[in-house]
Every structure is written in C-alpha cells, then in structure tokens.
Amino acid sequence: MKAASSLRPHIVQVMAANQGRVLATEEIYERVASLGVASFDPRAKRDRNLVNRELSDLSGRTTQAHSKPSPQLITRVGRGRYLYREPDRPMDVALLQEYLEPVEVYEKRPPRRRGAGNQRPQIPEEVRVCLYAMQRGICPGCGIHLPHYLRFEVDHILALGDDGEHEVRNWQLLCSYCNRVKGTQGHDGFRMKMPELREHNVRTGVMVDEQLAALTGRRLAQYHREVASAPTGGGPAPRTGGPRS
C-alpha cells in the first residue's frame, strides 16, 4: 500500500473508536502511536505539533477557516480536550468514510528548508479570481459550487512531481476535498473517483447541474489554450456571461 501523507486518518480512527468519550491530547498522542504509525514519536515536539494542527483543523478551529471550509469531525470541549462528533455536512460524511478505510503506513515528511531556492512562487490573486470566474465557482472534480474563490485551492493539473509546470496553463481551482483526494490517489485515481464524488453530491443535493459541471472542464481547457496562445503571460480576461449550451 502507498504511504499516507497525513496523520488525520489515524486521528479520526482514534476519535471514532471512542465515541461519547472526551480524550485529552496526551491520550490521543499515545493512541495514534499504538496504531503502529511509522516514525511517530508521541514525545517528540514536532510530532505532537502535527497532531495538534490536525485536531485544530478537524474541529473547525483552523486559522484558515476564513478562506476554505474545514471538516468538523470532532468538537473541542476544553483546552486540550476533544470529543468525536457525528458529521452532518455531506462533504464531512464523505471525508469520514474515506478516513475510516484501512489506513496506509504514514511516512513523516522531512522538515521544510527555508532556503530561497526551495520556495514556490506565490500565485497572484488576480489569477485565482480569473480562474474562479472561468469555472463559474464550480469545482471541476466533484461539481460542488463554492461562493468565493478563496474557498478553492490552486491545483496543478499535471503534478510538479510528474514534470508539470508551475504556470497559469497548468492551474485549476479544486475544492479542498478534491485537491486532497488528487494529492493522495494521484491523477488517475482521482479521475476514477470523480464519478463517485459527483453521484454522492447529486444524491445529497449539494451539486449544481451535472451538464454545467462537465462544461467547467471544457471552459478550463479553452481558457488554457487562450493563455498558451496569448502574446503576454497575463492570460485573457475571463468571460462573465452565462453558461453556453
């Protein structure tokens, strides 16, 4: 099995196995370690910080909650004390189902080096706005509509690890869930999961019209062709009219 890139599935499994019981962070550290997580040390400050960060995000208390929706699978009931909560939002239900699947071996990522040569250039805000307008606020993966461009994450259509380029013609906006699925399952795995995501969203009533969602992908392809043929690197201004049939 491939290596998991996050401790989050392990944390969710620990919390779900203790429904109705408040767990302190110290106990969560030990229980995550008891799952056999490779290279995880419950006494190491860095590993504990990784768990704390995931706990904050899973309880909807992340510092980025203003820019993208956070999963809410646990509740913070006090300082360093958490309780499992049954999800009530469709995307949280889908996340929980995936987190409770058998967890792959977690491999701790090496600390990031802050050298100037290793920093990825920031994506200009106007590019995000342009992509949002082009996609009409629709995620091309699962078809869900989000009301603001900051609720999306910029994704490389062809991953950098697969020799993709960090430039406009290789960018799209995905919701945080689709971006994570693509990051963990790869491009081919994500394409295979897309029909399942769309079927779930149609069934739960959170997806826009399926034809409009499919049209989003075609708009993106046309937009990137226009960007590639433009004489300057700024890209064309997005069309703001209604969807074309």
CSV table of C-alpha atoms in Angstrom, one decimal:
chain,number,residue,atom,x,y,z
A,1,MET,CA,0.0,0.0,0.0
A,2,LYS,CA,1.1,3.5,-0.6
A,3,ALA,CA,2.2,5.8,2.2
A,4,ALA,CA,-0.3,8.2,3.8
A,5,SER,CA,0.8,11.8,3.8
A,6,SER,CA,-1.2,12.9,6.8
A,7,LEU,CA,-1.9,11.8,10.4
A,8,ARG,CA,-5.5,12.8,10.0
A,9,PRO,CA,-7.0,9.4,9.2
A,10,HIS,CA,-5.3,7.9,12.2
A,11,ILE,CA,-6.6,10.7,14.5
A,12,VAL,CA,-10.2,10.2,13.1
A,13,GLN,CA,-10.0,6.5,13.7
A,14,VAL,CA,-8.9,7.1,17.3
A,15,MET,CA,-11.7,9.6,17.9
A,16,ALA,CA,-14.4,7.4,16.2
A,17,ALA,CA,-13.4,4.4,18.3
A,18,ASN,CA,-14.0,6.5,21.4
A,19,GLN,CA,-17.4,8.0,20.6
A,20,GLY,CA,-19.0,9.7,23.6
A,21,ARG,CA,-15.7,9.9,25.5
A,22,VAL,CA,-13.7,13.1,25.9
A,23,LEU,CA,-10.0,12.5,25.0
A,24,ALA,CA,-7.1,14.6,26.2
A,25,THR,CA,-4.3,15.4,23.7
A,26,GLU,CA,-1.9,13.3,25.7
A,27,GLU,CA,-4.1,10.2,25.3
A,28,ILE,CA,-4.6,11.0,21.6
A,29,TYR,CA,-0.8,11.1,21.1
A,30,GLU,CA,-0.5,7.6,22.7
A,31,ARG,CA,-3.4,6.1,20.9
A,32,VAL,CA,-2.1,7.3,17.5
A,33,ALA,CA,1.3,5.8,18.3
A,34,SER,CA,-0.5,2.5,19.3
A,35,LEU,CA,-1.8,2.3,15.7
A,36,GLY,CA,1.7,1.5,14.6
A,37,VAL,CA,2.3,4.8,12.8
A,38,ALA,CA,5.8,4.6,11.3
A,39,SER,CA,8.4,7.0,12.8
A,40,PHE,CA,5.8,8.7,15.0
A,41,ASP,CA,7.1,9.6,18.5
A,42,PRO,CA,4.4,10.7,20.9
A,43,ARG,CA,7.0,12.5,23.0
A,44,ALA,CA,8.6,14.4,20.1
A,45,LYS,CA,7.6,18.1,19.9
A,46,ARG,CA,7.3,18.1,16.1
A,47,ASP,CA,5.1,15.0,16.0
A,48,ARG,CA,2.8,16.4,18.8
A,49,ASN,CA,2.5,19.7,16.9
A,50,LEU,CA,1.4,17.7,13.8
A,51,VAL,CA,-1.3,16.1,15.8
A,52,ASN,CA,-2.3,19.4,17.4
A,53,ARG,CA,-2.6,21.1,13.9
A,54,GLU,CA,-4.8,18.3,12.6
A,55,LEU,CA,-7.0,18.4,15.8
A,56,SER,CA,-7.5,22.2,15.3
A,57,ASP,CA,-8.5,21.7,11.6
A,58,LEU,CA,-10.8,18.7,12.3
A,59,SER,CA,-12.6,20.8,15.0
A,60,GLY,CA,-13.1,23.7,12.6
A,61,ARG,CA,-10.8,25.9,14.6
A,62,THR,CA,-8.1,26.3,12.0
A,63,THR,CA,-6.6,29.7,11.4
A,64,GLN,CA,-7.5,29.2,7.7
A,65,ALA,CA,-11.2,28.7,8.4
A,66,HIS,CA,-12.0,32.1,6.7
A,67,SER,CA,-10.5,31.0,3.4
A,68,LYS,CA,-11.8,27.4,3.0
A,69,PRO,CA,-14.3,25.1,4.7
A,70,SER,CA,-12.8,22.9,7.4
A,71,PRO,CA,-14.0,19.4,8.2
A,72,GLN,CA,-15.9,19.3,11.5
A,73,LEU,CA,-15.5,15.7,12.7
A,74,ILE,CA,-14.6,16.4,16.3
A,75,THR,CA,-15.5,19.0,18.9
A,76,ARG,CA,-13.1,20.9,21.2
A,77,VAL,CA,-14.8,20.8,24.6
A,78,GLY,CA,-11.9,22.4,26.6
A,79,ARG,CA,-8.2,23.2,26.5
A,80,GLY,CA,-6.6,20.1,25.0
A,81,ARG,CA,-9.8,18.0,25.3
A,82,TYR,CA,-11.7,16.7,22.2
A,83,LEU,CA,-14.9,14.7,21.6
A,84,TYR,CA,-15.9,12.9,18.4
A,85,ARG,CA,-19.0,14.3,16.7
A,86,GLU,CA,-21.2,12.7,14.1
A,87,PRO,CA,-20.8,14.6,10.8
A,88,ASP,CA,-23.9,16.4,9.5
A,89,ARG,CA,-22.5,18.0,6.3
A,90,PRO,CA,-22.4,15.9,3.1
A,91,MET,CA,-18.7,16.6,2.5
A,92,ASP,CA,-17.8,15.7,6.1
A,93,VAL,CA,-19.7,12.4,5.7
A,94,ALA,CA,-17.7,11.6,2.6
A,95,LEU,CA,-14.4,12.5,4.4
A,96,LEU,CA,-15.3,10.3,7.3
A,97,GLN,CA,-16.0,7.3,5.1
A,98,GLU,CA,-12.6,7.7,3.5
A,99,TYR,CA,-10.7,8.3,6.8
A,100,LEU,CA,-12.2,5.1,8.3
A,101,GLU,CA,-10.9,3.0,5.4
A,102,PRO,CA,-7.8,0.9,6.2
A,103,VAL,CA,-5.0,3.5,6.8
A,104,GLU,CA,-1.8,3.2,4.9
A,105,VAL,CA,1.6,3.5,6.7
A,106,TYR,CA,2.3,7.1,7.5
A,107,GLU,CA,5.7,8.5,6.5
A,108,LYS,CA,6.8,11.6,8.3
A,109,ARG,CA,7.8,14.3,5.9
A,110,PRO,CA,11.2,15.8,6.4
A,111,PRO,CA,11.2,19.4,7.8
A,112,ARG,CA,11.0,22.0,5.1
A,113,ARG,CA,14.1,24.0,4.4
A,114,ARG,CA,13.5,27.7,4.2
A,115,GLY,CA,16.2,28.4,1.5
A,116,ALA,CA,15.1,30.9,-1.1
A,117,GLY,CA,15.7,28.3,-3.9
A,118,ASN,CA,13.1,25.9,-2.4
A,119,GLN,CA,10.2,28.4,-2.0
A,120,ARG,CA,7.4,28.0,-4.6
A,121,PRO,CA,6.4,31.4,-6.1
A,122,GLN,CA,3.0,32.7,-4.8
A,123,ILE,CA,0.1,32.6,-7.2
A,124,PRO,CA,-1.2,36.1,-7.9
A,125,GLU,CA,-4.7,36.8,-6.5
A,126,GLU,CA,-5.8,38.1,-9.9
A,127,VAL,CA,-5.1,34.6,-11.4
A,128,ARG,CA,-7.2,33.0,-8.7
A,129,VAL,CA,-10.1,35.4,-9.5
A,130,CYS,CA,-9.7,34.8,-13.2
A,131,LEU,CA,-9.9,31.0,-12.7
A,132,TYR,CA,-12.9,31.3,-10.4
A,133,ALA,CA,-14.7,33.4,-13.0
A,134,MET,CA,-13.8,31.0,-15.7
A,135,GLN,CA,-15.1,28.0,-13.7
A,136,ARG,CA,-18.2,29.9,-12.5
A,137,GLY,CA,-17.4,28.9,-9.0
A,138,ILE,CA,-17.7,25.2,-9.7
A,139,CYS,CA,-15.2,22.5,-8.7
A,140,PRO,CA,-14.3,20.5,-11.9
A,141,GLY,CA,-13.8,17.4,-9.8
A,142,CYS,CA,-16.9,16.9,-7.7
A,143,GLY,CA,-19.1,19.6,-9.3
A,144,ILE,CA,-19.8,21.4,-6.0
A,145,HIS,CA,-20.3,25.2,-6.1
A,146,LEU,CA,-18.5,27.4,-3.6
A,147,PRO,CA,-19.4,31.1,-3.2
A,148,HIS,CA,-15.9,32.6,-3.1
A,149,TYR,CA,-12.6,32.0,-4.8
A,150,LEU,CA,-10.7,31.8,-1.5
A,151,ARG,CA,-12.6,28.6,-0.7
A,152,PHE,CA,-10.8,26.9,-3.5
A,153,GLU,CA,-7.2,25.6,-3.6
A,154,VAL,CA,-5.0,26.0,-6.7
A,155,ASP,CA,-4.1,22.6,-8.2
A,156,HIS,CA,-1.5,21.7,-10.7
A,157,ILE,CA,-3.4,19.8,-13.5
A,158,LEU,CA,-0.2,17.9,-14.2
A,159,ALA,CA,1.6,17.5,-10.8
A,160,LEU,CA,5.0,19.0,-10.4
A,161,GLY,CA,6.3,15.6,-9.5
A,162,ASP,CA,5.2,14.4,-12.9
A,163,ASP,CA,7.1,17.2,-14.7
A,164,GLY,CA,4.2,19.6,-14.6
A,165,GLU,CA,5.0,23.3,-14.8
A,166,HIS,CA,4.2,26.0,-12.2
A,167,GLU,CA,2.5,28.3,-14.6
A,168,VAL,CA,-1.0,29.5,-15.5
A,169,ARG,CA,-1.8,27.0,-18.2
A,170,ASN,CA,-1.3,24.2,-15.7
A,171,TRP,CA,-3.5,25.6,-12.9
A,172,GLN,CA,-7.1,24.9,-11.9
A,173,LEU,CA,-9.2,25.5,-8.8
A,174,LEU,CA,-10.3,22.5,-6.8
A,175,CYS,CA,-12.3,22.3,-3.6
A,176,SER,CA,-10.1,21.3,-0.6
A,177,TYR,CA,-11.6,17.7,-0.6
A,178,CYS,CA,-10.9,17.1,-4.3
A,179,ASN,CA,-7.4,18.5,-4.0
A,180,ARG,CA,-6.6,16.2,-1.1
A,181,VAL,CA,-8.0,13.2,-3.0
A,182,LYS,CA,-5.9,14.0,-6.0
A,183,GLY,CA,-2.9,14.5,-3.8
A,184,THR,CA,-3.2,11.1,-2.1
A,185,GLN,CA,-4.6,9.0,-5.0
A,186,GLY,CA,-2.8,10.6,-7.9
A,187,HIS,CA,-4.3,11.9,-11.2
A,188,ASP,CA,-5.5,8.5,-12.4
A,189,GLY,CA,-7.0,7.6,-9.1
A,190,PHE,CA,-8.7,11.0,-8.8
A,191,ARG,CA,-10.3,10.6,-12.3
A,192,MET,CA,-11.7,7.2,-11.3
A,193,LYS,CA,-13.1,8.7,-8.1
A,194,MET,CA,-14.8,11.7,-9.8
A,195,PRO,CA,-18.0,9.8,-10.8
A,196,GLU,CA,-18.4,8.6,-7.2
A,197,LEU,CA,-18.0,12.1,-5.9
A,198,ARG,CA,-20.5,13.5,-8.3
A,199,GLU,CA,-23.0,10.8,-7.7
A,200,HIS,CA,-22.8,11.4,-4.0
A,201,ASN,CA,-23.3,15.2,-4.4
A,202,VAL,CA,-26.3,14.7,-6.7
A,203,ARG,CA,-27.8,12.3,-4.3
A,204,THR,CA,-27.3,14.7,-1.3
A,205,GLY,CA,-28.4,17.8,-3.3
A,206,VAL,CA,-25.2,19.8,-3.0
A,207,MET,CA,-24.1,19.6,-6.6
A,208,VAL,CA,-25.0,22.0,-9.4
A,209,ASP,CA,-26.4,20.8,-12.7
A,210,GLU,CA,-24.2,17.9,-14.0
A,211,GLN,CA,-24.0,19.4,-17.5
A,212,LEU,CA,-22.8,22.6,-16.1
A,213,ALA,CA,-20.1,20.8,-14.0
A,214,ALA,CA,-19.0,19.0,-17.2
A,215,LEU,CA,-18.9,22.3,-19.0
A,216,THR,CA,-16.5,23.6,-16.4
A,217,GLY,CA,-13.8,21.3,-17.6
A,218,ARG,CA,-14.3,22.4,-21.2
A,219,ARG,CA,-14.1,26.0,-20.2
A,220,LEU,CA,-10.8,25.4,-18.4
A,221,ALA,CA,-9.4,23.7,-21.5
A,222,GLN,CA,-10.4,26.6,-23.7
A,223,TYR,CA,-9.0,29.1,-21.2
A,224,HIS,CA,-5.7,27.4,-21.1
A,225,ARG,CA,-5.5,27.3,-24.9
A,226,GLU,CA,-6.1,31.0,-24.9
A,227,VAL,CA,-3.4,31.6,-22.3
A,228,ALA,CA,-0.9,29.5,-24.2
A,229,SER,CA,-1.5,31.5,-27.4
A,230,ALA,CA,-1.6,34.9,-25.7
A,231,PRO,CA,1.4,37.1,-26.6
A,232,THR,CA,1.9,38.0,-22.9
A,233,GLY,CA,1.9,35.8,-19.8
A,234,GLY,CA,-1.1,37.5,-18.1
A,235,GLY,CA,-3.7,35.5,-19.9
A,236,PRO,CA,-7.1,36.6,-21.3
A,237,ALA,CA,-9.8,38.2,-19.3
A,238,PRO,CA,-12.5,35.7,-18.3
A,239,ARG,CA,-15.9,35.9,-20.0
A,240,THR,CA,-18.5,36.7,-17.5
A,241,GLY,CA,-21.6,35.8,-19.4
A,242,GLY,CA,-23.9,32.9,-18.5
A,243,PRO,CA,-23.1,29.3,-19.4
A,244,ARG,CA,-23.3,28.3,-23.0
A,245,SER,CA,-25.0,25.1,-24.0
